[in-house]
Amino acid sequence: MTAGVRARSGVGMKDTALSRRVMLASAAATGALAVFPARAQTSRASALYARATVIDSLGAPGGYDPAAPDAEGLTPRLLDDVRASGLTACNVTVSQVGNVADAFETTVTNISQWDEAIASHPDLLMCVRSAADLRAAKSSGKVGLIYGFQDTTPLGPDLARLETFANFGVRIVQPTYNRRNLMGDGCLEPGNAGLSKLGYALVGELNKRRIVVDMSHAGVRTQTEAIAASTRPPVITHTGCRALNDHPRNTHDAVMRAVADKGGTVGIYFMPFLRNAGQPHAADLIAHIEHAWGVAGEDHVGLGTDGSITGLTLDARFRKDFAATNAARHKGGIAAPGEQDDVFLYVPEYNTPRRFETLAGDLLARGHGEAKVQKLLGANFARVLAEVWG
């Protein structure tokens, strides 16, 4: 984002021109489209949702509260959305992204602010560092926050910093963002040069420290090499299917199969890149989920919205901030093709804190079994996290 536009993470996160994910998701849904006449906010879907471990593999509490547009921290309205969501846990981005000089300092600040949010709301939030913590989040009804990196710029060339961030609670690390960094090539690099020597060493260190290897935003060769090198199940927390839309942020079938072959999980996002142009809708998201099931199998597909728990309110203030963020991303060279001011980071039919429950109802209405849908909602990611974390 440009200077003067504050990150709307819900915890007063330090201003950064680079992390749209933790800043611009907004408040409650209005006028969701009834694309699926058989939409099932039914007792069956609700019962399934209540017993499921529900994980957003890339998301966050917070967002934009139109009743308090300049507020820092989690407002009462945003807290109500977290409480209502039914989520067990979400992977929250704490890292700075992009090749910037202050990435280490900004990331430490971000972590401290999330720590403060958890400490301020112990009845509602908890930090998840282990499989036992994930189970505790489910049993207590709290929302667990899993600290994750979407870039390794905060490490610089010093892999010893992993220990520092692991001690701070970081449990998922994405080696590259869209562009090239010291670890390898992101998905927007035309050279597609793969992992660097340092990148290979990083994968080894992540495996050693039992931190999940996340290959979102990576170039195809980087993904392929890191997945092959990892001795523990890798993940792609937030992506779409490239066979359905040939976009660099989407993942090729062969890469999804490689993740599955290693025992990992691929999270399907709720992002504009689900389709070639225009706002994605429920049918687009479901098409990507069903394609991923066909490629990777029902044991290896989950959900990573790449948004916040609170839904979007597309008022004038939101649109202004969203346009400013897009401009900053383009200026910083990290915007992906198709990022534009009139296509927003959501699926309108699921613009609610309980979006996964609504989606579960739609999938059940399409004939998918309850066990299969429960795996999608979070059981597949929970299995991988338990295996890697121990």
PDB file of N, CA and C in Angstrom, residues 1 5-16 22-23 60-64 68-75 78 92-94 105-118 120-121:
ATOM      1  N   MET A   1       0.833  -1.174   0.000  1.00  0.00           N
ATOM      2  CA  MET A   1       0.000   0.000   0.000  1.00  0.00           C
ATOM      3  C   MET A   1       0.874   1.233   0.000  1.00  0.00           C
ATOM      4  N   VAL A   5      -1.786   4.847   3.851  1.00  0.00           N
ATOM      5  CA  VAL A   5      -2.899   3.907   3.859  1.00  0.00           C
ATOM      6  C   VAL A   5      -2.538   2.806   4.839  1.00  0.00           C
ATOM      7  N   ARG A   6      -3.303   2.700   5.922  1.00  0.00           N
ATOM      8  CA  ARG A   6      -2.924   1.793   6.999  1.00  0.00           C
ATOM      9  C   ARG A   6      -3.400   0.382   6.715  1.00  0.00           C
ATOM     10  N   ALA A   7      -2.532  -0.576   7.012  1.00  0.00           N
ATOM     11  CA  ALA A   7      -2.905  -1.981   6.883  1.00  0.00           C
ATOM     12  C   ALA A   7      -4.073  -2.279   7.803  1.00  0.00           C
ATOM     13  N   ARG A   8      -5.125  -2.896   7.249  1.00  0.00           N
ATOM     14  CA  ARG A   8      -6.319  -3.172   8.031  1.00  0.00           C
ATOM     15  C   ARG A   8      -6.335  -4.640   8.442  1.00  0.00           C
ATOM     16  N   SER A   9      -5.336  -5.042   9.187  1.00  0.00           N
ATOM     17  CA  SER A   9      -5.236  -6.423   9.650  1.00  0.00           C
ATOM     18  C   SER A   9      -6.115  -6.698  10.831  1.00  0.00           C
ATOM     19  N   GLY A  10      -6.610  -5.667  11.477  1.00  0.00           N
ATOM     20  CA  GLY A  10      -7.386  -5.840  12.682  1.00  0.00           C
ATOM     21  C   GLY A  10      -6.546  -5.735  13.929  1.00  0.00           C
ATOM     22  N   VAL A  11      -5.218  -5.639  13.803  1.00  0.00           N
ATOM     23  CA  VAL A  11      -4.378  -5.555  14.991  1.00  0.00           C
ATOM     24  C   VAL A  11      -3.403  -4.404  14.890  1.00  0.00           C
ATOM     25  N   GLY A  12      -3.700  -3.415  14.063  1.00  0.00           N
ATOM     26  CA  GLY A  12      -2.825  -2.258  13.964  1.00  0.00           C
ATOM     27  C   GLY A  12      -1.475  -2.601  13.394  1.00  0.00           C
ATOM     28  N   MET A  13      -1.417  -3.539  12.448  1.00  0.00           N
ATOM     29  CA  MET A  13      -0.147  -3.968  11.900  1.00  0.00           C
ATOM     30  C   MET A  13       0.592  -2.819  11.243  1.00  0.00           C
ATOM     31  N   LYS A  14       1.894  -2.823  11.351  1.00  0.00           N
ATOM     32  CA  LYS A  14       2.716  -1.756  10.785  1.00  0.00           C
ATOM     33  C   LYS A  14       2.412  -1.578   9.306  1.00  0.00           C
ATOM     34  N   ASP A  15       2.364  -0.335   8.875  1.00  0.00           N
ATOM     35  CA  ASP A  15       2.111  -0.045   7.463  1.00  0.00           C
ATOM     36  C   ASP A  15       3.120  -0.760   6.585  1.00  0.00           C
ATOM     37  N   THR A  16       2.607  -1.388   5.512  1.00  0.00           N
ATOM     38  CA  THR A  16       3.464  -2.027   4.528  1.00  0.00           C
ATOM     39  C   THR A  16       2.801  -1.943   3.181  1.00  0.00           C
ATOM     40  N   VAL A  22      -3.462  -9.187   4.580  1.00  0.00           N
ATOM     41  CA  VAL A  22      -3.805  -8.941   5.967  1.00  0.00           C
ATOM     42  C   VAL A  22      -4.382  -7.556   6.152  1.00  0.00           C
ATOM     43  N   MET A  23      -4.897  -6.989   5.069  1.00  0.00           N
ATOM     44  CA  MET A  23      -5.366  -5.639   5.272  1.00  0.00           C
ATOM     45  C   MET A  23      -6.724  -5.322   4.715  1.00  0.00           C
ATOM     46  N   ALA A  60      -7.317 -14.529   8.054  1.00  0.00           N
ATOM     47  CA  ALA A  60      -7.011 -13.752   9.256  1.00  0.00           C
ATOM     48  C   ALA A  60      -8.273 -13.167   9.867  1.00  0.00           C
ATOM     49  N   PRO A  61      -8.294 -12.998  11.192  1.00  0.00           N
ATOM     50  CA  PRO A  61      -9.308 -12.137  11.792  1.00  0.00           C
ATOM     51  C   PRO A  61      -9.077 -10.695  11.345  1.00  0.00           C
ATOM     52  N   GLY A  62     -10.095  -9.878  11.525  1.00  0.00           N
ATOM     53  CA  GLY A  62      -9.912  -8.464  11.224  1.00  0.00           C
ATOM     54  C   GLY A  62     -10.518  -8.079   9.900  1.00  0.00           C
ATOM     55  N   GLY A  63     -10.050  -6.955   9.368  1.00  0.00           N
ATOM     56  CA  GLY A  63     -10.583  -6.416   8.132  1.00  0.00           C
ATOM     57  C   GLY A  63     -11.075  -5.002   8.345  1.00  0.00           C
ATOM     58  N   TYR A  64     -11.923  -4.598   7.452  1.00  0.00           N
ATOM     59  CA  TYR A  64     -12.423  -3.228   7.437  1.00  0.00           C
ATOM     60  C   TYR A  64     -13.807  -3.178   8.063  1.00  0.00           C
ATOM     61  N   ALA A  68     -16.373   1.848  11.763  1.00  0.00           N
ATOM     62  CA  ALA A  68     -15.200   2.440  12.413  1.00  0.00           C
ATOM     63  C   ALA A  68     -14.015   2.338  11.455  1.00  0.00           C
ATOM     64  N   PRO A  69     -14.074   3.044  10.323  1.00  0.00           N
ATOM     65  CA  PRO A  69     -13.095   2.839   9.250  1.00  0.00           C
ATOM     66  C   PRO A  69     -11.663   3.191   9.625  1.00  0.00           C
ATOM     67  N   ASP A  70     -11.456   4.011  10.632  1.00  0.00           N
ATOM     68  CA  ASP A  70     -10.107   4.399  11.017  1.00  0.00           C
ATOM     69  C   ASP A  70      -9.625   3.701  12.284  1.00  0.00           C
ATOM     70  N   ALA A  71     -10.425   2.787  12.793  1.00  0.00           N
ATOM     71  CA  ALA A  71     -10.065   2.102  14.038  1.00  0.00           C
ATOM     72  C   ALA A  71      -8.897   1.160  13.814  1.00  0.00           C
ATOM     73  N   GLU A  72      -8.039   1.078  14.801  1.00  0.00           N
ATOM     74  CA  GLU A  72      -6.973   0.087  14.805  1.00  0.00           C
ATOM     75  C   GLU A  72      -7.362  -1.022  15.762  1.00  0.00           C
ATOM     76  N   GLY A  73      -6.987  -2.227  15.436  1.00  0.00           N
ATOM     77  CA  GLY A  73      -7.310  -3.357  16.285  1.00  0.00           C
ATOM     78  C   GLY A  73      -8.632  -3.985  15.902  1.00  0.00           C
ATOM     79  N   LEU A  74      -9.001  -4.994  16.665  1.00  0.00           N
ATOM     80  CA  LEU A  74     -10.223  -5.735  16.408  1.00  0.00           C
ATOM     81  C   LEU A  74     -11.394  -5.025  17.073  1.00  0.00           C
ATOM     82  N   THR A  75     -12.227  -4.400  16.268  1.00  0.00           N
ATOM     83  CA  THR A  75     -13.393  -3.703  16.787  1.00  0.00           C
ATOM     84  C   THR A  75     -14.425  -4.721  17.265  1.00  0.00           C
ATOM     85  N   LEU A  78     -15.786  -6.717  14.378  1.00  0.00           N
ATOM     86  CA  LEU A  78     -14.856  -7.707  13.844  1.00  0.00           C
ATOM     87  C   LEU A  78     -14.722  -8.897  14.785  1.00  0.00           C
ATOM     88  N   VAL A  92      -2.236 -17.224   9.582  1.00  0.00           N
ATOM     89  CA  VAL A  92      -2.171 -15.770   9.518  1.00  0.00           C
ATOM     90  C   VAL A  92      -0.788 -15.345   9.031  1.00  0.00           C
ATOM     91  N   THR A  93      -0.742 -14.528   7.998  1.00  0.00           N
ATOM     92  CA  THR A  93       0.536 -14.029   7.490  1.00  0.00           C
ATOM     93  C   THR A  93       1.110 -12.990   8.434  1.00  0.00           C
ATOM     94  N   VAL A  94       2.294 -13.270   8.969  1.00  0.00           N
ATOM     95  CA  VAL A  94       2.970 -12.312   9.848  1.00  0.00           C
ATOM     96  C   VAL A  94       4.172 -11.669   9.170  1.00  0.00           C
ATOM     97  N   GLU A 105      12.471  -6.330  10.638  1.00  0.00           N
ATOM     98  CA  GLU A 105      11.893  -5.494  11.686  1.00  0.00           C
ATOM     99  C   GLU A 105      10.372  -5.445  11.592  1.00  0.00           C
ATOM    100  N   THR A 106       9.857  -5.317  10.368  1.00  0.00           N
ATOM    101  CA  THR A 106       8.405  -5.264  10.188  1.00  0.00           C
ATOM    102  C   THR A 106       7.758  -6.564  10.629  1.00  0.00           C
ATOM    103  N   THR A 107       8.395  -7.674  10.312  1.00  0.00           N
ATOM    104  CA  THR A 107       7.834  -8.970  10.674  1.00  0.00           C
ATOM    105  C   THR A 107       7.809  -9.166  12.187  1.00  0.00           C
ATOM    106  N   VAL A 108       8.866  -8.775  12.856  1.00  0.00           N
ATOM    107  CA  VAL A 108       8.883  -8.865  14.323  1.00  0.00           C
ATOM    108  C   VAL A 108       7.768  -8.011  14.911  1.00  0.00           C
ATOM    109  N   THR A 109       7.578  -6.821  14.361  1.00  0.00           N
ATOM    110  CA  THR A 109       6.495  -5.954  14.829  1.00  0.00           C
ATOM    111  C   THR A 109       5.136  -6.597  14.600  1.00  0.00           C
ATOM    112  N   ASN A 110       4.944  -7.167  13.424  1.00  0.00           N
ATOM    113  CA  ASN A 110       3.675  -7.819  13.125  1.00  0.00           C
ATOM    114  C   ASN A 110       3.380  -8.943  14.119  1.00  0.00           C
ATOM    115  N   ILE A 111       4.377  -9.758  14.409  1.00  0.00           N
ATOM    116  CA  ILE A 111       4.185 -10.862  15.357  1.00  0.00           C
ATOM    117  C   ILE A 111       3.801 -10.330  16.730  1.00  0.00           C
ATOM    118  N   SER A 112       4.476  -9.277  17.165  1.00  0.00           N
ATOM    119  CA  SER A 112       4.166  -8.726  18.486  1.00  0.00           C
ATOM    120  C   SER A 112       2.739  -8.197  18.534  1.00  0.00           C
ATOM    121  N   GLN A 113       2.249  -7.656  17.423  1.00  0.00           N
ATOM    122  CA  GLN A 113       0.888  -7.139  17.397  1.00  0.00           C
ATOM    123  C   GLN A 113      -0.146  -8.263  17.411  1.00  0.00           C
ATOM    124  N   TRP A 114       0.132  -9.356  16.712  1.00  0.00           N
ATOM    125  CA  TRP A 114      -0.762 -10.509  16.805  1.00  0.00           C
ATOM    126  C   TRP A 114      -0.721 -11.101  18.205  1.00  0.00           C
ATOM    127  N   ASP A 115       0.473 -11.179  18.806  1.00  0.00           N
ATOM    128  CA  ASP A 115       0.576 -11.651  20.193  1.00  0.00           C
ATOM    129  C   ASP A 115      -0.297 -10.800  21.118  1.00  0.00           C
ATOM    130  N   GLU A 116      -0.256  -9.503  20.906  1.00  0.00           N
ATOM    131  CA  GLU A 116      -1.048  -8.590  21.730  1.00  0.00           C
ATOM    132  C   GLU A 116      -2.541  -8.815  21.523  1.00  0.00           C
ATOM    133  N   ALA A 117      -2.934  -9.071  20.277  1.00  0.00           N
ATOM    134  CA  ALA A 117      -4.350  -9.328  20.004  1.00  0.00           C
ATOM    135  C   ALA A 117      -4.818 -10.587  20.724  1.00  0.00           C
ATOM    136  N   ILE A 118      -3.988 -11.608  20.705  1.00  0.00           N
ATOM    137  CA  ILE A 118      -4.349 -12.853  21.397  1.00  0.00           C
ATOM    138  C   ILE A 118      -4.439 -12.615  22.897  1.00  0.00           C
ATOM    139  N   SER A 120      -5.135  -9.924  24.403  1.00  0.00           N
ATOM    140  CA  SER A 120      -6.274  -9.055  24.707  1.00  0.00           C
ATOM    141  C   SER A 120      -7.609  -9.780  24.621  1.00  0.00           C
ATOM    142  N   HIS A 121      -7.627 -10.921  23.926  1.00  0.00           N
ATOM    143  CA  HIS A 121      -8.885 -11.652  23.718  1.00  0.00           C
ATOM    144  C   HIS A 121      -8.672 -13.145  23.967  1.00  0.00           C
TER     145      HIS A 121
END
